[in-house]
Amino acid sequence: MSANKEYLQSEREKEWRAELRKKIANKDRTAMIRTQMPEMNPFERIRYQDREVNNGLTAEQAQTEASRCLDCPNPTCIEGCPVSINIPKFVKYIEQGSFLEAAKTLKETSALPAVCGRVCPQEKQCEANCFYTLKLKKDPVAIGYLERFAADYERESGFMSVPEVAPANGIKVAAVGSGPASLSFAGDMAKLGYDVTVFEALHEIGGVLKYGIPEFRLPNKIVDVELENLEKMGVKFVRNFIVGKTASFDDLKAEGFEAFFVASGAGLPRFMNIPGENYNGILSSNEYLTRVNLMNAASDDFDTPVIKGKNVAVIGGGNTAMDSVRTAKRLGAERAMIIYRRSRAEMPARVEEVHHAEEEGVEFMNLANPVEYFADEKGKVNRMRVQRMGLGEPDASGRRRPIVLEGSEFDIPVDLVVVAVGVSPNPLIPSEVKDLKVNKWGTIEVNEETMQSSIPELFAGGDIVRGGATVILAMGDGRKAAASMHRYLQDKHQ
Amino acid sequence: MSLIVEKVLFSEKVAKFVVDAPRIARSRKPGHFVIIRVDTKGERIPLTIAGSDPVKGTIDLVVQKMGVSSSKLFELNAGDQILDLVGPLGKATHIHKPGTILACGGGVGVAPMLPIVEAFKKAGNRVISILAARNKDLIILEDEIRKWSDEVIIMTDDGSYGTKGLVTAGAEMVIQRETINECIAIGPAVMMKFMSLLTKKYEIPTQASLNAIMVDGTGMCGACRVSVGGKTLFTCIDGPEFDAHQIDFDELIMRLGGYSDEEKHANERYL
Ligand SMILES: Cc1cc2nc3c(=O)[nH]c(=O)nc-3n(C[C@H](O)[C@H](O)[C@H](O)COP(=O)(O)OP(=O)(O)OC[C@H]3O[C@@H](n4cnc5c(N)ncnc54)[C@H](O)[C@@H]3O)c2cc1C
Ligand SMILES: Cc1cc2nc3c(=O)[nH]c(=O)nc-3n(C[C@H](O)[C@H](O)[C@H](O)COP(=O)(O)OP(=O)(O)OC[C@H]3O[C@@H](n4cnc5c(N)ncnc54)[C@H](O)[C@@H]3O)c2cc1C
Ligand code: SF4
Ligand code: SF4
Ligand code: FES
């Protein structure tokens, strides 16, 4: 899928692009400032768990922003995108006002542009590699906003194209899990004419997109539209089905499934194993977010309960931590804190989310780490002990290693603690399939080119292969696996 | 959607549901459980598979009315549908042949005990079962347990049936009478705690099946964590059965109350 230079060149030389480049001088383009995303006011938005913070660009704003893009002869932005979206092409279509064409361009490479436009860490990927960032030291073209704009425009236009599907070839394949990796896999296989079934353990399709990422960042209806499209393409979804438990791979093979794509995610929450961590009121971010997002626990009409803390501490600095702390704010927390052992600059969360969290009144307690929890006589957490950290030498990841500052402990009153310190690969499939090779972190080993595991008919991708990663990488894996599974099955059937 | 094929009332608060679930009926083993969600607003709750008929493609669930979710299920009848049902979950019971098994079930805990008793009997063990409950009406599945036991002892708190007294009294009587090679305790956490203390005294290996609060049942949330031998484990994927002598029952009992305020409110709204 890597960007083919000549192809990009020939696309760039097309008349409409050349014309468009001539319309505005580059110095005028670079003089423009980056468009701000219209968003709901922080005081307003913290009252709603289910309203999106970003409102999206208007057509006019999108076209203005798109005109900042220089349509570079060597578009470095593409190198920053894990799936090599033809960025200048879709951006120029937006500048031209051909929004549906822009959406189509996105879909040549990305199965879920409306999702990636919202959740990709653009500032580390495409936008980090934009000419503006690299050479001009200016704010990059807002590629993420534009991607979201084009995808939303298409969806709302009523002209959403259902991709053409090749005649059915009668070959049955299965995807295990229904996160972004499986969804993109399923779309590609359906296009190729395969009979695709997606098996999901939970009662909802979408994986982390549904149970993890909150509505204020990624509305469920956006995911649902993608699911409906896949259904129209003939993809079958089976909920409440745990592959390896409800039925084994052998059972499914006996039912005619010839190959499998395992994308069972990195669902296992990690805890810190410090004293008092099992008190009531201390939960994993997965539990907290699942209760709220999947089970609607914040609404009185639904039976699942959730603790609505007044003093909430969230441990960690990733997207999961930001989602949890902002959820707590929305559920009425008076004090919502992030407790993170490194400095602000090292937080792995998307910059936009950290910024939004700050606007919403989240407190950041950086260079701090919990060491112990205390509880009332009923076992409900009421206080936590935190230790100050300093920064030492850089570690393997290049980040400076946090070091404990002895004697720096202090206590904070809390009534809800959400632990968001990472996830491990879901162990279910590796433990059910004997000959499957996994590495020491419990992720499934695959050939990076083909996504094929040690068992030929079993392919894998997404977080079960990478550990906790990103939506776009999961999606890229799904597409790669589809392409190579197709080759594998074609060979087999010859 | 899973169809309820049959409903049998055991008492005012306990009923057996025979539910259409052909795949689970085939793949389940003793000790496994399912997670159900009754309707779109419902909670996901775990229930043990008390038996199955692989030919008819049905599984048996025995449910006791506790709060909102169990009551919602309890109100359903043959012909109704359960919206979501997933399984089989958990690790299957380790069935082997140690010799004589003492199986103690308290209240609705007798339901999950039934398939385990059956399997141990079929594996060639001598099985002594104790069924315990507050009163006669709450003794369930007696005939089914008798079918797979060499001896059945009934204990009720008020003496309305069998012998008056707690399950531990019955168990101690048996232990003093003959050699017990292994014990199984399933019931309310407090009952399992005291059973565990008793068998520890006599150094009898004991398995307890825990009823931790769960959400997904697939290892994804950690709501069901429990301390076993000083390590935090997840009941849904590492259990639900553990070595009783290693379990921190006080922590389990504390954690079972983790949402009691919220559940109380839910119950008030429901009523
Ligand atoms: C709260 C949160 C916020 C995040 N925010 C971002 C973000 O802003 N940007 C970003 O790029 N990434 C983000 N991520 C990471 C991103 O969501 C994941 O990398 C991505 O979803 C991985 O996709 P996947 O397809 O591998 O698996 P998942 O999305 O994890 O889906 C796996 C699915 O498989 C199911 N499953 C597991 N085992 C079985 C089985 N045996 N049978 C059937 N089904 C099974 C699971 O129930 C689950 O639904 C976030 C993650 C979380 C938790
Ligand atoms: C592996 C497993 C297997 C189970 N098998 C069965 C079964 O076969 N039949 C059956 O009737 N129940 C079984 N349970 C228990 C059942 O899941 C709970 O009774 C149910 O979740 C209660 O939900 P509720 O909304 O009705 O009650 P809630 O409103 O949640 O609770 C009402 C009261 O019950 C207490 N409570 C809550 N959860 C539990 C629990 N898990 N155990 C004991 N007390 C609790 C609460 O503290 C509260 O006081 C099992 C639990 C587990 C973990
Ligand atoms: S998919 Fe992500 S990285 Fe690629 S262009 Fe879109 S926002 Fe950027
Ligand atoms: S690097 Fe930036 S300016 Fe150049 S083509 Fe890409 S988005 Fe446009
Ligand atoms: S119920 Fe969620 S991990 Fe066990």
mmCIF file with all atom_site columns, N, CA, C and O and ligand atoms in Angstrom, chain A residues 77-78 80-87 90 106 110 112-113 115-127 143-145 147-148 350 472 475, ligand 3:
data_model
loop_
_atom_site.group_PDB
_atom_site.id
_atom_site.type_symbol
_atom_site.label_atom_id
_atom_site.label_alt_id
_atom_site.label_comp_id
_atom_site.label_asym_id
_atom_site.label_entity_id
_atom_site.label_seq_id
_atom_site.pdbx_PDB_ins_code
_atom_site.Cartn_x
_atom_site.Cartn_y
_atom_site.Cartn_z
_atom_site.occupancy
_atom_site.B_iso_or_equiv
_atom_site.pdbx_formal_charge
_atom_site.auth_seq_id
_atom_site.auth_comp_id
_atom_site.auth_asym_id
_atom_site.auth_atom_id
_atom_site.pdbx_PDB_model_num
ATOM   1   N  N   . CYS A 1 77  ? 3.685   14.774 3.925  1.00 0.00 ? 77  CYS A N   1
ATOM   2   C  CA  . CYS A 1 77  ? 2.568   14.431 4.810  1.00 0.00 ? 77  CYS A CA  1
ATOM   3   C  C   . CYS A 1 77  ? 2.176   12.957 4.656  1.00 0.00 ? 77  CYS A C   1
ATOM   4   O  O   . CYS A 1 77  ? 1.870   12.278 5.635  1.00 0.00 ? 77  CYS A O   1
ATOM   5   N  N   . ILE A 1 78  ? 2.186   12.489 3.405  1.00 0.00 ? 78  ILE A N   1
ATOM   6   C  CA  . ILE A 1 78  ? 1.743   11.109 3.133  1.00 0.00 ? 78  ILE A CA  1
ATOM   7   C  C   . ILE A 1 78  ? 2.628   10.106 3.879  1.00 0.00 ? 78  ILE A C   1
ATOM   8   O  O   . ILE A 1 78  ? 2.161   9.079  4.362  1.00 0.00 ? 78  ILE A O   1
ATOM   9   N  N   . GLY A 1 80  ? 3.781   10.386 6.695  1.00 0.00 ? 80  GLY A N   1
ATOM   10  C  CA  . GLY A 1 80  ? 3.400   10.319 8.103  1.00 0.00 ? 80  GLY A CA  1
ATOM   11  C  C   . GLY A 1 80  ? 2.121   9.552  8.340  1.00 0.00 ? 80  GLY A C   1
ATOM   12  O  O   . GLY A 1 80  ? 1.759   9.253  9.482  1.00 0.00 ? 80  GLY A O   1
ATOM   13  N  N   . CYS A 1 81  ? 1.399   9.242  7.264  1.00 0.00 ? 81  CYS A N   1
ATOM   14  C  CA  . CYS A 1 81  ? 0.129   8.533  7.431  1.00 0.00 ? 81  CYS A CA  1
ATOM   15  C  C   . CYS A 1 81  ? 0.366   7.028  7.327  1.00 0.00 ? 81  CYS A C   1
ATOM   16  O  O   . CYS A 1 81  ? 0.876   6.562  6.313  1.00 0.00 ? 81  CYS A O   1
ATOM   17  N  N   . PRO A 1 82  ? 0.018   6.281  8.360  1.00 0.00 ? 82  PRO A N   1
ATOM   18  C  CA  . PRO A 1 82  ? 0.296   4.837  8.337  1.00 0.00 ? 82  PRO A CA  1
ATOM   19  C  C   . PRO A 1 82  ? -0.346  4.099  7.170  1.00 0.00 ? 82  PRO A C   1
ATOM   20  O  O   . PRO A 1 82  ? 0.108   3.017  6.817  1.00 0.00 ? 82  PRO A O   1
ATOM   21  N  N   . VAL A 1 83  ? -1.403  4.653  6.577  1.00 0.00 ? 83  VAL A N   1
ATOM   22  C  CA  . VAL A 1 83  ? -1.990  3.951  5.432  1.00 0.00 ? 83  VAL A CA  1
ATOM   23  C  C   . VAL A 1 83  ? -1.791  4.733  4.132  1.00 0.00 ? 83  VAL A C   1
ATOM   24  O  O   . VAL A 1 83  ? -2.403  4.427  3.120  1.00 0.00 ? 83  VAL A O   1
ATOM   25  N  N   . SER A 1 84  ? -0.905  5.728  4.173  1.00 0.00 ? 84  SER A N   1
ATOM   26  C  CA  . SER A 1 84  ? -0.544  6.473  2.967  1.00 0.00 ? 84  SER A CA  1
ATOM   27  C  C   . SER A 1 84  ? -1.739  7.016  2.189  1.00 0.00 ? 84  SER A C   1
ATOM   28  O  O   . SER A 1 84  ? -1.865  6.801  0.979  1.00 0.00 ? 84  SER A O   1
ATOM   29  N  N   . ILE A 1 85  ? -2.602  7.703  2.870  1.00 0.00 ? 85  ILE A N   1
ATOM   30  C  CA  . ILE A 1 85  ? -3.706  8.362  2.170  1.00 0.00 ? 85  ILE A CA  1
ATOM   31  C  C   . ILE A 1 85  ? -3.122  9.404  1.221  1.00 0.00 ? 85  ILE A C   1
ATOM   32  O  O   . ILE A 1 85  ? -2.143  10.075 1.556  1.00 0.00 ? 85  ILE A O   1
ATOM   33  N  N   . ASN A 1 86  ? -3.706  9.521  0.027  1.00 0.00 ? 86  ASN A N   1
ATOM   34  C  CA  . ASN A 1 86  ? -3.250  10.541 -0.915 1.00 0.00 ? 86  ASN A CA  1
ATOM   35  C  C   . ASN A 1 86  ? -3.782  11.890 -0.432 1.00 0.00 ? 86  ASN A C   1
ATOM   36  O  O   . ASN A 1 86  ? -4.808  12.374 -0.887 1.00 0.00 ? 86  ASN A O   1
ATOM   37  N  N   . ILE A 1 87  ? -3.038  12.479 0.492  1.00 0.00 ? 87  ILE A N   1
ATOM   38  C  CA  . ILE A 1 87  ? -3.526  13.662 1.205  1.00 0.00 ? 87  ILE A CA  1
ATOM   39  C  C   . ILE A 1 87  ? -3.738  14.880 0.290  1.00 0.00 ? 87  ILE A C   1
ATOM   40  O  O   . ILE A 1 87  ? -4.833  15.445 0.253  1.00 0.00 ? 87  ILE A O   1
ATOM   41  N  N   . PHE A 1 90  ? -6.986  14.560 -1.853 1.00 0.00 ? 90  PHE A N   1
ATOM   42  C  CA  . PHE A 1 90  ? -8.305  14.788 -1.229 1.00 0.00 ? 90  PHE A CA  1
ATOM   43  C  C   . PHE A 1 90  ? -8.445  16.226 -0.755 1.00 0.00 ? 90  PHE A C   1
ATOM   44  O  O   . PHE A 1 90  ? -9.520  16.823 -0.834 1.00 0.00 ? 90  PHE A O   1
ATOM   45  N  N   . LEU A 1 106 ? -10.376 9.447  -0.028 1.00 0.00 ? 106 LEU A N   1
ATOM   46  C  CA  . LEU A 1 106 ? -10.046 8.900  1.292  1.00 0.00 ? 106 LEU A CA  1
ATOM   47  C  C   . LEU A 1 106 ? -10.321 7.412  1.318  1.00 0.00 ? 106 LEU A C   1
ATOM   48  O  O   . LEU A 1 106 ? -9.546  6.619  1.839  1.00 0.00 ? 106 LEU A O   1
ATOM   49  N  N   . SER A 1 110 ? -8.563  4.352  3.150  1.00 0.00 ? 110 SER A N   1
ATOM   50  C  CA  . SER A 1 110 ? -9.012  4.242  4.539  1.00 0.00 ? 110 SER A CA  1
ATOM   51  C  C   . SER A 1 110 ? -10.450 3.746  4.595  1.00 0.00 ? 110 SER A C   1
ATOM   52  O  O   . SER A 1 110 ? -11.310 4.266  3.904  1.00 0.00 ? 110 SER A O   1
ATOM   53  N  N   . LEU A 1 112 ? -12.342 3.862  7.286  1.00 0.00 ? 112 LEU A N   1
ATOM   54  C  CA  . LEU A 1 112 ? -13.145 4.603  8.269  1.00 0.00 ? 112 LEU A CA  1
ATOM   55  C  C   . LEU A 1 112 ? -12.680 6.060  8.408  1.00 0.00 ? 112 LEU A C   1
ATOM   56  O  O   . LEU A 1 112 ? -12.285 6.491  9.493  1.00 0.00 ? 112 LEU A O   1
ATOM   57  N  N   . PRO A 1 113 ? -12.741 6.829  7.323  1.00 0.00 ? 113 PRO A N   1
ATOM   58  C  CA  . PRO A 1 113 ? -12.200 8.198  7.416  1.00 0.00 ? 113 PRO A CA  1
ATOM   59  C  C   . PRO A 1 113 ? -12.916 9.068  8.447  1.00 0.00 ? 113 PRO A C   1
ATOM   60  O  O   . PRO A 1 113 ? -12.270 9.899  9.085  1.00 0.00 ? 113 PRO A O   1
ATOM   61  N  N   . VAL A 1 115 ? -13.937 8.200  11.235 1.00 0.00 ? 115 VAL A N   1
ATOM   62  C  CA  . VAL A 1 115 ? -13.384 7.831  12.541 1.00 0.00 ? 115 VAL A CA  1
ATOM   63  C  C   . VAL A 1 115 ? -11.955 8.362  12.668 1.00 0.00 ? 115 VAL A C   1
ATOM   64  O  O   . VAL A 1 115 ? -11.613 9.055  13.627 1.00 0.00 ? 115 VAL A O   1
ATOM   65  N  N   . CYS A 1 116 ? -11.118 8.089  11.658 1.00 0.00 ? 116 CYS A N   1
ATOM   66  C  CA  . CYS A 1 116 ? -9.713  8.489  11.756 1.00 0.00 ? 116 CYS A CA  1
ATOM   67  C  C   . CYS A 1 116 ? -9.564  10.002 11.776 1.00 0.00 ? 116 CYS A C   1
ATOM   68  O  O   . CYS A 1 116 ? -8.706  10.536 12.474 1.00 0.00 ? 116 CYS A O   1
ATOM   69  N  N   . GLY A 1 117 ? -10.397 10.703 11.028 1.00 0.00 ? 117 GLY A N   1
ATOM   70  C  CA  . GLY A 1 117 ? -10.353 12.159 11.059 1.00 0.00 ? 117 GLY A CA  1
ATOM   71  C  C   . GLY A 1 117 ? -10.562 12.686 12.465 1.00 0.00 ? 117 GLY A C   1
ATOM   72  O  O   . GLY A 1 117 ? -10.094 13.754 12.820 1.00 0.00 ? 117 GLY A O   1
ATOM   73  N  N   . ARG A 1 118 ? -11.267 11.905 13.286 1.00 0.00 ? 118 ARG A N   1
ATOM   74  C  CA  . ARG A 1 118 ? -11.546 12.320 14.667 1.00 0.00 ? 118 ARG A CA  1
ATOM   75  C  C   . ARG A 1 118 ? -10.526 11.815 15.679 1.00 0.00 ? 118 ARG A C   1
ATOM   76  O  O   . ARG A 1 118 ? -10.283 12.484 16.661 1.00 0.00 ? 118 ARG A O   1
ATOM   77  N  N   . VAL A 1 119 ? -10.014 10.623 15.475 1.00 0.00 ? 119 VAL A N   1
ATOM   78  C  CA  . VAL A 1 119 ? -9.215  10.040 16.568 1.00 0.00 ? 119 VAL A CA  1
ATOM   79  C  C   . VAL A 1 119 ? -7.736  9.803  16.254 1.00 0.00 ? 119 VAL A C   1
ATOM   80  O  O   . VAL A 1 119 ? -6.976  9.452  17.145 1.00 0.00 ? 119 VAL A O   1
ATOM   81  N  N   . CYS A 1 120 ? -7.317  10.001 15.006 1.00 0.00 ? 120 CYS A N   1
ATOM   82  C  CA  . CYS A 1 120 ? -5.897  9.807  14.706 1.00 0.00 ? 120 CYS A CA  1
ATOM   83  C  C   . CYS A 1 120 ? -5.055  10.816 15.490 1.00 0.00 ? 120 CYS A C   1
ATOM   84  O  O   . CYS A 1 120 ? -5.451  11.964 15.626 1.00 0.00 ? 120 CYS A O   1
ATOM   85  N  N   . PRO A 1 121 ? -3.888  10.384 15.970 1.00 0.00 ? 121 PRO A N   1
ATOM   86  C  CA  . PRO A 1 121 ? -2.964  11.369 16.559 1.00 0.00 ? 121 PRO A CA  1
ATOM   87  C  C   . PRO A 1 121 ? -2.261  12.122 15.430 1.00 0.00 ? 121 PRO A C   1
ATOM   88  O  O   . PRO A 1 121 ? -1.083  11.898 15.174 1.00 0.00 ? 121 PRO A O   1
ATOM   89  N  N   . GLN A 1 122 ? -3.001  13.002 14.769 1.00 0.00 ? 122 GLN A N   1
ATOM   90  C  CA  . GLN A 1 122 ? -2.458  13.681 13.573 1.00 0.00 ? 122 GLN A CA  1
ATOM   91  C  C   . GLN A 1 122 ? -1.160  14.406 13.874 1.00 0.00 ? 122 GLN A C   1
ATOM   92  O  O   . GLN A 1 122 ? -0.253  14.447 13.046 1.00 0.00 ? 122 GLN A O   1
ATOM   93  N  N   . GLU A 1 123 ? -1.092  14.990 15.081 1.00 0.00 ? 123 GLU A N   1
ATOM   94  C  CA  . GLU A 1 123 ? 0.091   15.813 15.376 1.00 0.00 ? 123 GLU A CA  1
ATOM   95  C  C   . GLU A 1 123 ? 1.370   14.988 15.433 1.00 0.00 ? 123 GLU A C   1
ATOM   96  O  O   . GLU A 1 123 ? 2.469   15.535 15.440 1.00 0.00 ? 123 GLU A O   1
ATOM   97  N  N   . LYS A 1 124 ? 1.209   13.640 15.488 1.00 0.00 ? 124 LYS A N   1
ATOM   98  C  CA  . LYS A 1 124 ? 2.392   12.789 15.451 1.00 0.00 ? 124 LYS A CA  1
ATOM   99  C  C   . LYS A 1 124 ? 2.550   12.133 14.083 1.00 0.00 ? 124 LYS A C   1
ATOM   100 O  O   . LYS A 1 124 ? 3.551   11.492 13.813 1.00 0.00 ? 124 LYS A O   1
ATOM   101 N  N   . GLN A 1 125 ? 1.510   12.202 13.267 1.00 0.00 ? 125 GLN A N   1
ATOM   102 C  CA  . GLN A 1 125 ? 1.536   11.461 11.996 1.00 0.00 ? 125 GLN A CA  1
ATOM   103 C  C   . GLN A 1 125 ? 1.540   12.412 10.803 1.00 0.00 ? 125 GLN A C   1
ATOM   104 O  O   . GLN A 1 125 ? 2.530   13.080 10.550 1.00 0.00 ? 125 GLN A O   1
ATOM   105 N  N   . CYS A 1 126 ? 0.417   12.476 10.078 1.00 0.00 ? 126 CYS A N   1
ATOM   106 C  CA  . CYS A 1 126 ? 0.400   13.266 8.847  1.00 0.00 ? 126 CYS A CA  1
ATOM   107 C  C   . CYS A 1 126 ? 0.800   14.718 9.096  1.00 0.00 ? 126 CYS A C   1
ATOM   108 O  O   . CYS A 1 126 ? 1.649   15.270 8.396  1.00 0.00 ? 126 CYS A O   1
ATOM   109 N  N   . GLU A 1 127 ? 0.197   15.339 10.109 1.00 0.00 ? 127 GLU A N   1
ATOM   110 C  CA  . GLU A 1 127 ? 0.422   16.774 10.302 1.00 0.00 ? 127 GLU A CA  1
ATOM   111 C  C   . GLU A 1 127 ? 1.846   17.056 10.782 1.00 0.00 ? 127 GLU A C   1
ATOM   112 O  O   . GLU A 1 127 ? 2.396   18.118 10.501 1.00 0.00 ? 127 GLU A O   1
ATOM   113 N  N   . ILE A 1 143 ? -5.118  18.502 8.386  1.00 0.00 ? 143 ILE A N   1
ATOM   114 C  CA  . ILE A 1 143 ? -5.482  17.321 7.580  1.00 0.00 ? 143 ILE A CA  1
ATOM   115 C  C   . ILE A 1 143 ? -6.601  16.525 8.258  1.00 0.00 ? 143 ILE A C   1
ATOM   116 O  O   . ILE A 1 143 ? -7.553  16.079 7.621  1.00 0.00 ? 143 ILE A O   1
ATOM   117 N  N   . GLY A 1 144 ? -6.484  16.374 9.580  1.00 0.00 ? 144 GLY A N   1
ATOM   118 C  CA  . GLY A 1 144 ? -7.507  15.627 10.317 1.00 0.00 ? 144 GLY A CA  1
ATOM   119 C  C   . GLY A 1 144 ? -8.877  16.275 10.202 1.00 0.00 ? 144 GLY A C   1
ATOM   120 O  O   . GLY A 1 144 ? -9.876  15.594 9.931  1.00 0.00 ? 144 GLY A O   1
ATOM   121 N  N   . TYR A 1 145 ? -8.938  17.581 10.401 1.00 0.00 ? 145 TYR A N   1
ATOM   122 C  CA  . TYR A 1 145 ? -10.232 18.276 10.304 1.00 0.00 ? 145 TYR A CA  1
ATOM   123 C  C   . TYR A 1 145 ? -10.827 18.104 8.916  1.00 0.00 ? 145 TYR A C   1
ATOM   124 O  O   . TYR A 1 145 ? -12.040 17.942 8.750  1.00 0.00 ? 145 TYR A O   1
ATOM   125 N  N   . GLU A 1 147 ? -10.198 15.712 6.734  1.00 0.00 ? 147 GLU A N   1
ATOM   126 C  CA  . GLU A 1 147 ? -10.602 14.320 6.520  1.00 0.00 ? 147 GLU A CA  1
ATOM   127 C  C   . GLU A 1 147 ? -11.989 14.091 7.117  1.00 0.00 ? 147 GLU A C   1
ATOM   128 O  O   . GLU A 1 147 ? -12.884 13.511 6.507  1.00 0.00 ? 147 GLU A O   1
ATOM   129 N  N   . ARG A 1 148 ? -12.148 14.574 8.338  1.00 0.00 ? 148 ARG A N   1
ATOM   130 C  CA  . ARG A 1 148 ? -13.442 14.461 9.000  1.00 0.00 ? 148 ARG A CA  1
ATOM   131 C  C   . ARG A 1 148 ? -14.516 15.195 8.198  1.00 0.00 ? 148 ARG A C   1
ATOM   132 O  O   . ARG A 1 148 ? -15.627 14.680 8.005  1.00 0.00 ? 148 ARG A O   1
ATOM   133 N  N   . ARG A 1 350 ? -3.589  12.187 22.633 1.00 0.00 ? 350 ARG A N   1
ATOM   134 C  CA  . ARG A 1 350 ? -3.662  13.183 21.563 1.00 0.00 ? 350 ARG A CA  1
ATOM   135 C  C   . ARG A 1 350 ? -3.611  14.566 22.202 1.00 0.00 ? 350 ARG A C   1
ATOM   136 O  O   . ARG A 1 350 ? -4.272  14.825 23.208 1.00 0.00 ? 350 ARG A O   1
ATOM   137 N  N   . ILE A 1 472 ? -5.908  3.723  13.347 1.00 0.00 ? 472 ILE A N   1
ATOM   138 C  CA  . ILE A 1 472 ? -5.451  3.703  11.955 1.00 0.00 ? 472 ILE A CA  1
ATOM   139 C  C   . ILE A 1 472 ? -4.501  2.535  11.701 1.00 0.00 ? 472 ILE A C   1
ATOM   140 O  O   . ILE A 1 472 ? -4.542  1.908  10.641 1.00 0.00 ? 472 ILE A O   1
ATOM   141 N  N   . MET A 1 475 ? -6.606  -0.539 11.439 1.00 0.00 ? 475 MET A N   1
ATOM   142 C  CA  . MET A 1 475 ? -7.289  -0.539 10.158 1.00 0.00 ? 475 MET A CA  1
ATOM   143 C  C   . MET A 1 475 ? -6.345  -0.937 9.022  1.00 0.00 ? 475 MET A C   1
ATOM   144 O  O   . MET A 1 475 ? -6.703  -1.718 8.143  1.00 0.00 ? 475 MET A O   1
HETATM 145 S  S1  . SF4 C 2 .   ? -5.666  8.489  8.396  1.00 0.00 ? 3   SF4 C S1  1
HETATM 146 FE FE1 . SF4 C 2 .   ? -4.854  9.585  10.170 1.00 0.00 ? 3   SF4 C FE1 1
HETATM 147 S  S2  . SF4 C 2 .   ? -2.677  9.824  9.737  1.00 0.00 ? 3   SF4 C S2  1
HETATM 148 FE FE2 . SF4 C 2 .   ? -3.658  9.294  7.785  1.00 0.00 ? 3   SF4 C FE2 1
HETATM 149 S  S3  . SF4 C 2 .   ? -4.139  11.233 6.871  1.00 0.00 ? 3   SF4 C S3  1
HETATM 150 FE FE3 . SF4 C 2 .   ? -5.941  10.643 8.000  1.00 0.00 ? 3   SF4 C FE3 1
HETATM 151 S  S4  . SF4 C 2 .   ? -5.715  11.635 9.979  1.00 0.00 ? 3   SF4 C S4  1
HETATM 152 FE FE4 . SF4 C 2 .   ? -3.701  11.668 9.001  1.00 0.00 ? 3   SF4 C FE4 1
#
